mmCIF file with all atom_site columns, C-alpha atoms in Angstrom:
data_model
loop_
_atom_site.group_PDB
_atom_site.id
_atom_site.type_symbol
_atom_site.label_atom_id
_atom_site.label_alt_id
_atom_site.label_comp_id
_atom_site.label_asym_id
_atom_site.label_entity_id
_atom_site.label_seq_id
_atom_site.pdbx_PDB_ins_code
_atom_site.Cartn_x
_atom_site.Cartn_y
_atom_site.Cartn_z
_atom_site.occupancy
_atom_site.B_iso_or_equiv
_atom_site.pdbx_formal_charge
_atom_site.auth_seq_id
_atom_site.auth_comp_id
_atom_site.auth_asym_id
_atom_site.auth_atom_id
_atom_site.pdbx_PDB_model_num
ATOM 1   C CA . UNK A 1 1   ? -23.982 18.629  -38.257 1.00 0.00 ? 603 UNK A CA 1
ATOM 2   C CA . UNK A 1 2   ? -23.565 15.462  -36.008 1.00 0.00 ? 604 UNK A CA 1
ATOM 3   C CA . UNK A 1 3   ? -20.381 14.276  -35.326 1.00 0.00 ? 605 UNK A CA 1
ATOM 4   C CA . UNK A 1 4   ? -19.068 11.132  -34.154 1.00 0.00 ? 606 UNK A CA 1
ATOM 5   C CA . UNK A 1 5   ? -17.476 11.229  -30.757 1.00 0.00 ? 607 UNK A CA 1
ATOM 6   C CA . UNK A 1 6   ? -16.992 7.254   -29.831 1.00 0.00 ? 608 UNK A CA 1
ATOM 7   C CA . UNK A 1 7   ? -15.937 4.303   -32.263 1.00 0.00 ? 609 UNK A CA 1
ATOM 8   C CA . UNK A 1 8   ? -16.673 1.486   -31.443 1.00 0.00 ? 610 UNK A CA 1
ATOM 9   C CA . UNK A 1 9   ? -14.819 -1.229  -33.699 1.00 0.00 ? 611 UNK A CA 1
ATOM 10  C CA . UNK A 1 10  ? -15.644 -5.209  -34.513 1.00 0.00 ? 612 UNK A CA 1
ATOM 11  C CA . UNK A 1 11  ? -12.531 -6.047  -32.297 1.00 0.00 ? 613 UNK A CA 1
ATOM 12  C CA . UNK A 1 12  ? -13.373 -4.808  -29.473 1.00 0.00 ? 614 UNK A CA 1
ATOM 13  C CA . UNK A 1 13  ? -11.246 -1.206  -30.200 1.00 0.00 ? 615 UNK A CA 1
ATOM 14  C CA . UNK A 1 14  ? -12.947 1.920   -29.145 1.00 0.00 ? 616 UNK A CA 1
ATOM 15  C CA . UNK A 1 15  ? -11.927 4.823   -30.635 1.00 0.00 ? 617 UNK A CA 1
ATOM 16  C CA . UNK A 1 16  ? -12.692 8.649   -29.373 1.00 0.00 ? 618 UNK A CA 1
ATOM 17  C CA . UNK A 1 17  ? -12.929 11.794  -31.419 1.00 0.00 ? 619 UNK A CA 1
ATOM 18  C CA . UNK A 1 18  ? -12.429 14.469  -28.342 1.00 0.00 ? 620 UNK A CA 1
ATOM 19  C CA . UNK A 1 19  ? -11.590 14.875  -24.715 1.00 0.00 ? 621 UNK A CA 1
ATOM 20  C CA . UNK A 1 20  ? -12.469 12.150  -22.644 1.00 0.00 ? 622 UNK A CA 1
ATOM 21  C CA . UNK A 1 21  ? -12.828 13.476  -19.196 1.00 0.00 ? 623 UNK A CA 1
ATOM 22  C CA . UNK A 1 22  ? -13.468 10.973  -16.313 1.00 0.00 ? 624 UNK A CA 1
ATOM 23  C CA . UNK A 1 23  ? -14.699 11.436  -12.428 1.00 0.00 ? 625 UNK A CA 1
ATOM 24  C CA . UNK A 1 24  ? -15.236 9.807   -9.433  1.00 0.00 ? 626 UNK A CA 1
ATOM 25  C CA . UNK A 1 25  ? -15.438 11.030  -5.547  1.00 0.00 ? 627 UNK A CA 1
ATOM 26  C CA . UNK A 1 26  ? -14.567 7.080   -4.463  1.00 0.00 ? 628 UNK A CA 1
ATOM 27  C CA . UNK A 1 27  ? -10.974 8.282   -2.364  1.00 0.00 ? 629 UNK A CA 1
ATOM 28  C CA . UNK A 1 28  ? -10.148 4.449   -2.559  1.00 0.00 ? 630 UNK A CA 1
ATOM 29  C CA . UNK A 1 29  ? -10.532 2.953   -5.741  1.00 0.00 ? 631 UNK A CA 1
ATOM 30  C CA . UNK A 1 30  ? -8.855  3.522   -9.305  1.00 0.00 ? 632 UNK A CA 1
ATOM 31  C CA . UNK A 1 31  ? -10.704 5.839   -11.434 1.00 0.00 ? 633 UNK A CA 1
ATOM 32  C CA . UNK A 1 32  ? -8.965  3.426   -14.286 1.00 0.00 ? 634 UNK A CA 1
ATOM 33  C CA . UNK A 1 33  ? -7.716  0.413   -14.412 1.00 0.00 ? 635 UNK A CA 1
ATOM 34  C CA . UNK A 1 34  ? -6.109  -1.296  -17.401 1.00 0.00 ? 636 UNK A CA 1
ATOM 35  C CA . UNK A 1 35  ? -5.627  -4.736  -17.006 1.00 0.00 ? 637 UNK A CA 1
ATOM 36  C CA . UNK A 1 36  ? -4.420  -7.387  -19.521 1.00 0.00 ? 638 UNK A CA 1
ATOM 37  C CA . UNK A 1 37  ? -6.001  -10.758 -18.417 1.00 0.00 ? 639 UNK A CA 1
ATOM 38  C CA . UNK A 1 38  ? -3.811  -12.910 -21.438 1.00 0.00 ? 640 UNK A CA 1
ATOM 39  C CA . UNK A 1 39  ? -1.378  -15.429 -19.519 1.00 0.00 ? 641 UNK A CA 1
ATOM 40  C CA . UNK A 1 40  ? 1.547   -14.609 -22.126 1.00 0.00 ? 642 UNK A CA 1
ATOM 41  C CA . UNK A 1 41  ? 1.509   -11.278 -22.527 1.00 0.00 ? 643 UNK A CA 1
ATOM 42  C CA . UNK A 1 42  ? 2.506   -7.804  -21.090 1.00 0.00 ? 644 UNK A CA 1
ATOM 43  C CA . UNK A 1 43  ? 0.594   -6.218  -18.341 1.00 0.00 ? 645 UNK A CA 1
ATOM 44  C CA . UNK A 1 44  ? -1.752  -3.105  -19.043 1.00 0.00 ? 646 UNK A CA 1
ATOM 45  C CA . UNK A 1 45  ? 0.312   -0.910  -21.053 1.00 0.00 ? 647 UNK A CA 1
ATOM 46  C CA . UNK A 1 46  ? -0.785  3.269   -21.324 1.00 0.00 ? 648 UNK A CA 1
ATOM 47  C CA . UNK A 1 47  ? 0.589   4.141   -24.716 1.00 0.00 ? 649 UNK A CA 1
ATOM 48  C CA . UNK A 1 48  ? 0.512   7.749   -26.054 1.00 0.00 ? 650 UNK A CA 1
ATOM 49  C CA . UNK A 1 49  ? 1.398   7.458   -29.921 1.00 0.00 ? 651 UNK A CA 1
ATOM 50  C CA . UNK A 1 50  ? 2.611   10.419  -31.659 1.00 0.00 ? 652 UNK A CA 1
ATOM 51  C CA . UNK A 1 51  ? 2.106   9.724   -35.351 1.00 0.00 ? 653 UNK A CA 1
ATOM 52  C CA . UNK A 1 52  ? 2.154   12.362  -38.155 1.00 0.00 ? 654 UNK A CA 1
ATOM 53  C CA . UNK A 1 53  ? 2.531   10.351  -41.185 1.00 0.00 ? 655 UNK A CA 1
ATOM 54  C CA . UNK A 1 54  ? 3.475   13.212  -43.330 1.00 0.00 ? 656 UNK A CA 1
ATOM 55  C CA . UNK A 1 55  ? 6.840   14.486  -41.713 1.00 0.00 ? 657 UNK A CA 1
ATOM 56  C CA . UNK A 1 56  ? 7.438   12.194  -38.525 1.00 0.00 ? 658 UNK A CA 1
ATOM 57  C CA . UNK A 1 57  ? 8.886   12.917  -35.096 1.00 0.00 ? 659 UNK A CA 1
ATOM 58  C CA . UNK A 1 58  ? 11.187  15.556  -34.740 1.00 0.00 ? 660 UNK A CA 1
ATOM 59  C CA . UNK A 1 59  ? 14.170  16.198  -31.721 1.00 0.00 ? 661 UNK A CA 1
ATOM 60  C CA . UNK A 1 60  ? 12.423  17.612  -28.527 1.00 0.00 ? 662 UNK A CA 1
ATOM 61  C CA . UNK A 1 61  ? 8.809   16.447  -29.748 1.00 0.00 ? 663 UNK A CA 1
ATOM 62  C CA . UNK A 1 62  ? 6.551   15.585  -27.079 1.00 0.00 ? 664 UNK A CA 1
ATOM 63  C CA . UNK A 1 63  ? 5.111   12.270  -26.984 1.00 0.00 ? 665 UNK A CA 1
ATOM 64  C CA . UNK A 1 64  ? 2.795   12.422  -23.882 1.00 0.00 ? 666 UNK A CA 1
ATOM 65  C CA . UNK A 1 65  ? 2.301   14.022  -20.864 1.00 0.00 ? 667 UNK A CA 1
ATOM 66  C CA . UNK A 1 66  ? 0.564   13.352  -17.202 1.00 0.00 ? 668 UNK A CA 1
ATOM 67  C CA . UNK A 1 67  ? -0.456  16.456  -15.740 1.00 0.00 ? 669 UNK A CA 1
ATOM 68  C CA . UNK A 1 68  ? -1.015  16.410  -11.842 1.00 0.00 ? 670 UNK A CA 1
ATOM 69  C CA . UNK A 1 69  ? -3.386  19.366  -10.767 1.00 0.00 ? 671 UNK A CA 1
ATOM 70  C CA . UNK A 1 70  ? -5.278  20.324  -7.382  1.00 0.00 ? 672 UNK A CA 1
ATOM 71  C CA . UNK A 1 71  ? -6.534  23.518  -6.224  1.00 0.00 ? 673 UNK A CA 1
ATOM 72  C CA . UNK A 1 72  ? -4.261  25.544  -4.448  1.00 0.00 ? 674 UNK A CA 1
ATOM 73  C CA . UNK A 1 73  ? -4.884  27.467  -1.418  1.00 0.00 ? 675 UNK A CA 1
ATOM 74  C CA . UNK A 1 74  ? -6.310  30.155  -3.429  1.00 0.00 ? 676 UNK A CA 1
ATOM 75  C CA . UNK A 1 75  ? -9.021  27.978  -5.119  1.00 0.00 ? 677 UNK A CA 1
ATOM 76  C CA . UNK A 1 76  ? -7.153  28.233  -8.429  1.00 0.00 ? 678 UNK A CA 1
ATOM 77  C CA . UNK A 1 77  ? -6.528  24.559  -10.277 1.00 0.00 ? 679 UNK A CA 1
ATOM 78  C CA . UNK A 1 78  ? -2.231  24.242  -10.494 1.00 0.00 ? 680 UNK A CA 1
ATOM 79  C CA . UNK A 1 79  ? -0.344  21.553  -11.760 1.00 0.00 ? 681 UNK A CA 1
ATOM 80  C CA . UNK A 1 80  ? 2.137   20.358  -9.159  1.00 0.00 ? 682 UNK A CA 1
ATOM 81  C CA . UNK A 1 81  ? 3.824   17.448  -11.104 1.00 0.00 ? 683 UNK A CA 1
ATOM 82  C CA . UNK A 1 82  ? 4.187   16.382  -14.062 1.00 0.00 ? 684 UNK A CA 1
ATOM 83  C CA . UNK A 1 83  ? 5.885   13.157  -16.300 1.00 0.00 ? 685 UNK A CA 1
ATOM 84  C CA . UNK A 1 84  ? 6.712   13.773  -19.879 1.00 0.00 ? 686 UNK A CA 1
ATOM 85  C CA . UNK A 1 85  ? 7.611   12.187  -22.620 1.00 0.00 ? 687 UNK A CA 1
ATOM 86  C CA . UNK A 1 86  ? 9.888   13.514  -25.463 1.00 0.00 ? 688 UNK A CA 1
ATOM 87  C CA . UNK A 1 87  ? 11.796  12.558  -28.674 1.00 0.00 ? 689 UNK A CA 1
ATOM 88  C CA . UNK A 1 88  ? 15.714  13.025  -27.708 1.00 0.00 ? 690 UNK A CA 1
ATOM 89  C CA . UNK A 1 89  ? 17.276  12.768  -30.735 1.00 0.00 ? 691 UNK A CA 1
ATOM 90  C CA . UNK A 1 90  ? 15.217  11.969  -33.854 1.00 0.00 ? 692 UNK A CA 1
ATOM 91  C CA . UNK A 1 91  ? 18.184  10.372  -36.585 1.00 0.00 ? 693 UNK A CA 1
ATOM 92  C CA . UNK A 1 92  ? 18.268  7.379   -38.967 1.00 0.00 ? 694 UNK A CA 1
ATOM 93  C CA . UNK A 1 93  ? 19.856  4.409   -36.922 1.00 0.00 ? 695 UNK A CA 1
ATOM 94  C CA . UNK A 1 94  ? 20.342  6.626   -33.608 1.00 0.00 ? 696 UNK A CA 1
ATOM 95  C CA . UNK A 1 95  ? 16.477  7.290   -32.180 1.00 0.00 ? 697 UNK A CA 1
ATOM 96  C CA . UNK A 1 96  ? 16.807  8.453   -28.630 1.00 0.00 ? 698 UNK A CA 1
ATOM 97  C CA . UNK A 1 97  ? 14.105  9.457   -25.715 1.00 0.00 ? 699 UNK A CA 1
ATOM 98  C CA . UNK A 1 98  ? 13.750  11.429  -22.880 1.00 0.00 ? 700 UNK A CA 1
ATOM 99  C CA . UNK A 1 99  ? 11.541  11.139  -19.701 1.00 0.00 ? 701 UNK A CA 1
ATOM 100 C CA . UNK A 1 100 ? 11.119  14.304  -17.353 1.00 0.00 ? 702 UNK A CA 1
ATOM 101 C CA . UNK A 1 101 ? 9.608   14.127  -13.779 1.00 0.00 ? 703 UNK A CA 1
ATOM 102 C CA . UNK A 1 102 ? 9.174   17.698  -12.814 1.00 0.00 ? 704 UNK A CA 1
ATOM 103 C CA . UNK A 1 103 ? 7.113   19.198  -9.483  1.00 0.00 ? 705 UNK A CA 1
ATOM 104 C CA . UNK A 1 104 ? 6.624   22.717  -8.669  1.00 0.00 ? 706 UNK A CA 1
ATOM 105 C CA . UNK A 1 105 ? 8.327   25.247  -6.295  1.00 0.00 ? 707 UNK A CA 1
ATOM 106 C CA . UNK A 1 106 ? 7.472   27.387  -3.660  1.00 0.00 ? 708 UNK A CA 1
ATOM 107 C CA . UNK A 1 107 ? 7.191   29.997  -6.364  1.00 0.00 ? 709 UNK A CA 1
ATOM 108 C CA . UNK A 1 108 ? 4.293   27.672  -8.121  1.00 0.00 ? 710 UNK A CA 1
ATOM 109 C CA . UNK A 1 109 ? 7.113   26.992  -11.030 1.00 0.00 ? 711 UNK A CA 1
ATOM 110 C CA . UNK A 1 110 ? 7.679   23.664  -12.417 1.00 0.00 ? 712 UNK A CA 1
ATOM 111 C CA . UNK A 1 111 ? 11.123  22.344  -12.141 1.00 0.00 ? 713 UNK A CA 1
ATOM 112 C CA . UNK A 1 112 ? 12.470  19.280  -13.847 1.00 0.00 ? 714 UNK A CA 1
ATOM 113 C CA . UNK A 1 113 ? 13.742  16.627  -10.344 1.00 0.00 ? 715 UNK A CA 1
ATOM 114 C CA . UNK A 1 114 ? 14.906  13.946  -12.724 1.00 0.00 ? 716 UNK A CA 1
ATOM 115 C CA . UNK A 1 115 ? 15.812  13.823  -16.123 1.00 0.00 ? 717 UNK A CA 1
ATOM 116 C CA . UNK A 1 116 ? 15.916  10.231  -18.137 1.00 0.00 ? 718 UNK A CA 1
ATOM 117 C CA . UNK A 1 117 ? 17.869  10.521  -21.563 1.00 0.00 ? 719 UNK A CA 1
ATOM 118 C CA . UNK A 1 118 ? 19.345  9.268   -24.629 1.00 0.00 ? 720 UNK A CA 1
ATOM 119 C CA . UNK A 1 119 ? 23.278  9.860   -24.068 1.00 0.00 ? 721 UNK A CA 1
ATOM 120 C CA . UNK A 1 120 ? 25.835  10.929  -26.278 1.00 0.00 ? 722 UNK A CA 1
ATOM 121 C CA . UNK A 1 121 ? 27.047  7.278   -26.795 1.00 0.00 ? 723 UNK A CA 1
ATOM 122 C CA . UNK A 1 122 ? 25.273  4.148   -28.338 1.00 0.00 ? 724 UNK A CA 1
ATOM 123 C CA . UNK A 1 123 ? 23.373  2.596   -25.633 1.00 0.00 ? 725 UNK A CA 1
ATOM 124 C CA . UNK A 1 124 ? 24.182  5.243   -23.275 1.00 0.00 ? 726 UNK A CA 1
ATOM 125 C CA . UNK A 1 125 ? 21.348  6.551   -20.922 1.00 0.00 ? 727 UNK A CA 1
ATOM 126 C CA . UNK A 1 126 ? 22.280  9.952   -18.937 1.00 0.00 ? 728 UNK A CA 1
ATOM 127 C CA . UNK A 1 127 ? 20.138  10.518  -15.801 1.00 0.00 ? 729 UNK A CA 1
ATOM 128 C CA . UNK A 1 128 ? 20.425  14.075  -13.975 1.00 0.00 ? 730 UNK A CA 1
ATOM 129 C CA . UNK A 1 129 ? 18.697  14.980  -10.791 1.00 0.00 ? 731 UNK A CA 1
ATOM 130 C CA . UNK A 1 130 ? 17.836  18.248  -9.892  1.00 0.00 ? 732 UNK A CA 1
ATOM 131 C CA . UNK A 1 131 ? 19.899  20.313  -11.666 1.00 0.00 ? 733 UNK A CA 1
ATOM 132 C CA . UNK A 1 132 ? 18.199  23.928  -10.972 1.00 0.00 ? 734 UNK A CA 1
ATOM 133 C CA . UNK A 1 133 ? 20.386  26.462  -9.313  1.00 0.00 ? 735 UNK A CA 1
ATOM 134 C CA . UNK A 1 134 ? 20.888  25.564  -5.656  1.00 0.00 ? 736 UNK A CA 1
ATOM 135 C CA . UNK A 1 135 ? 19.301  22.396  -5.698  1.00 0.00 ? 737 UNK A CA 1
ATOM 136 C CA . UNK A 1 136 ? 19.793  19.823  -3.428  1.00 0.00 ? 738 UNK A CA 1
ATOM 137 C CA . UNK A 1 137 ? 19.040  15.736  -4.094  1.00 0.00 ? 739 UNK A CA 1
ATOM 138 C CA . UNK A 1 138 ? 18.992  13.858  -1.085  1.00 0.00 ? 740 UNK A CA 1
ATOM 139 C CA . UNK A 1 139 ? 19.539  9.874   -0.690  1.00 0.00 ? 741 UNK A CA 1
ATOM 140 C CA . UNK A 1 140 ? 17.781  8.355   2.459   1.00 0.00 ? 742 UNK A CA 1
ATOM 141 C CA . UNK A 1 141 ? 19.084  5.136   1.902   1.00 0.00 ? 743 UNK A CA 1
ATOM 142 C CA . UNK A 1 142 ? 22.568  3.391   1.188   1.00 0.00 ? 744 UNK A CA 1
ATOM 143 C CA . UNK A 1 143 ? 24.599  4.803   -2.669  1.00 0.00 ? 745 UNK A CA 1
ATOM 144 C CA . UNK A 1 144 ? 26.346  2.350   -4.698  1.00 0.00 ? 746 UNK A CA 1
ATOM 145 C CA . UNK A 1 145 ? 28.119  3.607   -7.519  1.00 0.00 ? 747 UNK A CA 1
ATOM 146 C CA . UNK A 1 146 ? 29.253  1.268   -10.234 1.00 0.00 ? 748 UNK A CA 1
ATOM 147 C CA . UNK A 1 147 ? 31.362  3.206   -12.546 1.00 0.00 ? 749 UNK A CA 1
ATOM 148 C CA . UNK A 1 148 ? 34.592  3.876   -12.366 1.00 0.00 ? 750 UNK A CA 1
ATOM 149 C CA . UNK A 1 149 ? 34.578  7.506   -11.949 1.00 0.00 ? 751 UNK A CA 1
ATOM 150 C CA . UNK A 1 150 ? 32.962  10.111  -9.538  1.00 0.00 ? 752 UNK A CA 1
ATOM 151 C CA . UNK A 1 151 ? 33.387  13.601  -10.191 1.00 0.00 ? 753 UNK A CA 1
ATOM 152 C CA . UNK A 1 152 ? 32.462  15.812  -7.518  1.00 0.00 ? 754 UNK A CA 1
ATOM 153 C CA . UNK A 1 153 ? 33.688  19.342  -9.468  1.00 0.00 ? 755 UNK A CA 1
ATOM 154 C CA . UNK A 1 154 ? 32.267  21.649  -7.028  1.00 0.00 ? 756 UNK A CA 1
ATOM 155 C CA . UNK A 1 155 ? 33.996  20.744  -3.267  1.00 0.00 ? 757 UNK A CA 1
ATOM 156 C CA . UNK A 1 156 ? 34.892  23.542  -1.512  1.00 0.00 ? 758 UNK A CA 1
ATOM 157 C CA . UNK A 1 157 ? 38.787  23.987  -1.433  1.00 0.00 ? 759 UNK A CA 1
ATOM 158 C CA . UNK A 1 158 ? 39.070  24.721  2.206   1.00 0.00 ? 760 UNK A CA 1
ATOM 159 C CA . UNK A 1 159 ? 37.606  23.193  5.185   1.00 0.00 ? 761 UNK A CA 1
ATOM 160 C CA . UNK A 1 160 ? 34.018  24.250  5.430   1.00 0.00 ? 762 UNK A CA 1
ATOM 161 C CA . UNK A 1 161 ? 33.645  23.603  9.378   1.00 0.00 ? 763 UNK A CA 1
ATOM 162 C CA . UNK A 1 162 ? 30.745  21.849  8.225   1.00 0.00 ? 764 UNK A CA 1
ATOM 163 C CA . UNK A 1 163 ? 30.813  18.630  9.980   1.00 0.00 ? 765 UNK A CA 1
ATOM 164 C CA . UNK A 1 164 ? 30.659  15.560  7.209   1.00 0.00 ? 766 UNK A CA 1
ATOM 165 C CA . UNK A 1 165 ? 30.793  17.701  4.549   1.00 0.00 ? 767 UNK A CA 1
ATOM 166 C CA . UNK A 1 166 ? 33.440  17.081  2.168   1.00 0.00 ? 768 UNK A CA 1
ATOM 167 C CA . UNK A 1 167 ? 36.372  19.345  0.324   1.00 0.00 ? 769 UNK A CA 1
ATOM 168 C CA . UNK A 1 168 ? 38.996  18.936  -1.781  1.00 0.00 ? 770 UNK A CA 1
ATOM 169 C CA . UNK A 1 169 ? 42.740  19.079  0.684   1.00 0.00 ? 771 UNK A CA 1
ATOM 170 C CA . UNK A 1 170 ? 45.077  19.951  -2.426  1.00 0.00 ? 772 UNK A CA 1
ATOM 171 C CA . UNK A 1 171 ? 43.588  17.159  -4.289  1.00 0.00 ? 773 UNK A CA 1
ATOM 172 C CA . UNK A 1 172 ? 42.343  14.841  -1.757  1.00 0.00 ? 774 UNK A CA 1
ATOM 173 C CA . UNK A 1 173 ? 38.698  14.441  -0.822  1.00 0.00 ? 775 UNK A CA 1
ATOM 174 C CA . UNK A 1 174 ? 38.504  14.974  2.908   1.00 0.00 ? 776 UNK A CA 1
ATOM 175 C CA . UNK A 1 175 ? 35.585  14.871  5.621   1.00 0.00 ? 777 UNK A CA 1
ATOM 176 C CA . UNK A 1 176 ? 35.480  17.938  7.532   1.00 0.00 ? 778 UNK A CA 1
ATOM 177 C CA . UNK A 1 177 ? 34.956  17.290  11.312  1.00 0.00 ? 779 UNK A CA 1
ATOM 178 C CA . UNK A 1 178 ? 32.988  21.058  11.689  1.00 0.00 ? 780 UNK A CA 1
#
């Protein structure tokens, strides 16, 4: 039988039933663009909705995802990034979220860079970088840190001849001079 693939409502809402799957070879301009031309409100605003009426969101739900693919050397479409969405914590009166911003490795595996997310605490929002074995975050520009505590648990305990690398002297963070 037919089916209806595009909705088209009285206010202007279009609704589609299926993939919508959009191209363009134009390097320079948007494929989309969502623009919100009222003087008072928002700007565009992507929303993915997760909405199951009969038992709700759940902890570690997915809300929505952005998938960034390209074909590898082999020809073979990969996704080297991705941002996703998830329900943290899912509990009457403490809701939580979680954003992810992974890319992938040498070995084609996605790995999460930055993680955004609801904190143990009310009104507390944890962010992690890079926290795969051996990984490394680099700052290029200036670090302020406003708290009152930095905890850097892993310093070597000896001098690491490693010029401006620092290690713990029985307690004391020192700058080794290599």
């Amino acid at each position: 039988g037919l089916q209806t693939v595009l909705t088209l409502g009285s206010g202007g809402a279009a609704t589609f039933a299926g993939d919508v799957t959009l191209s363009s070879a134009t390097s320079a301009s948007p494929i989309v663009e969502i623009q919100n031309t009222n003087v008072n409100a928002l700007s565009g605003i992507l929303r993915f909705n997760k909405t199951d009426a009969t038992n709700g969101s759940s902890a570690e739900d997915d809300i929505g995802l952005i998938d960034f693919k390209a074909l590898d050397s082999g020809g073979n479409s990969d996704v080297f990034a991705t941002i996703l969405g998830q329900v943290a914590t899912q509990t009457s009166g403490s809701e939580g979220g979680r954003i992810t911003l992974s890319v992938a490795s040498h070995d084609a595996e996605l790995q999460p860079g930055l993680i955004i997310a609801d904190g143990n605490a009310e009104d507390e929002v944890d962010v992690t970088i890079a926290n795969g074995v051996g990984s490394l975050t680099t700052i290029a520009g200036d670090l302020t840190v406003t708290g009152d505590v930095v905890m850097m648990p892993n310093l070597p305990t000896s001098d690491p001849s490693n010029a401006g690398q620092l290690w713990s002297n029985s307690g004391v963070v020192t700058v080794s001079a290599g």
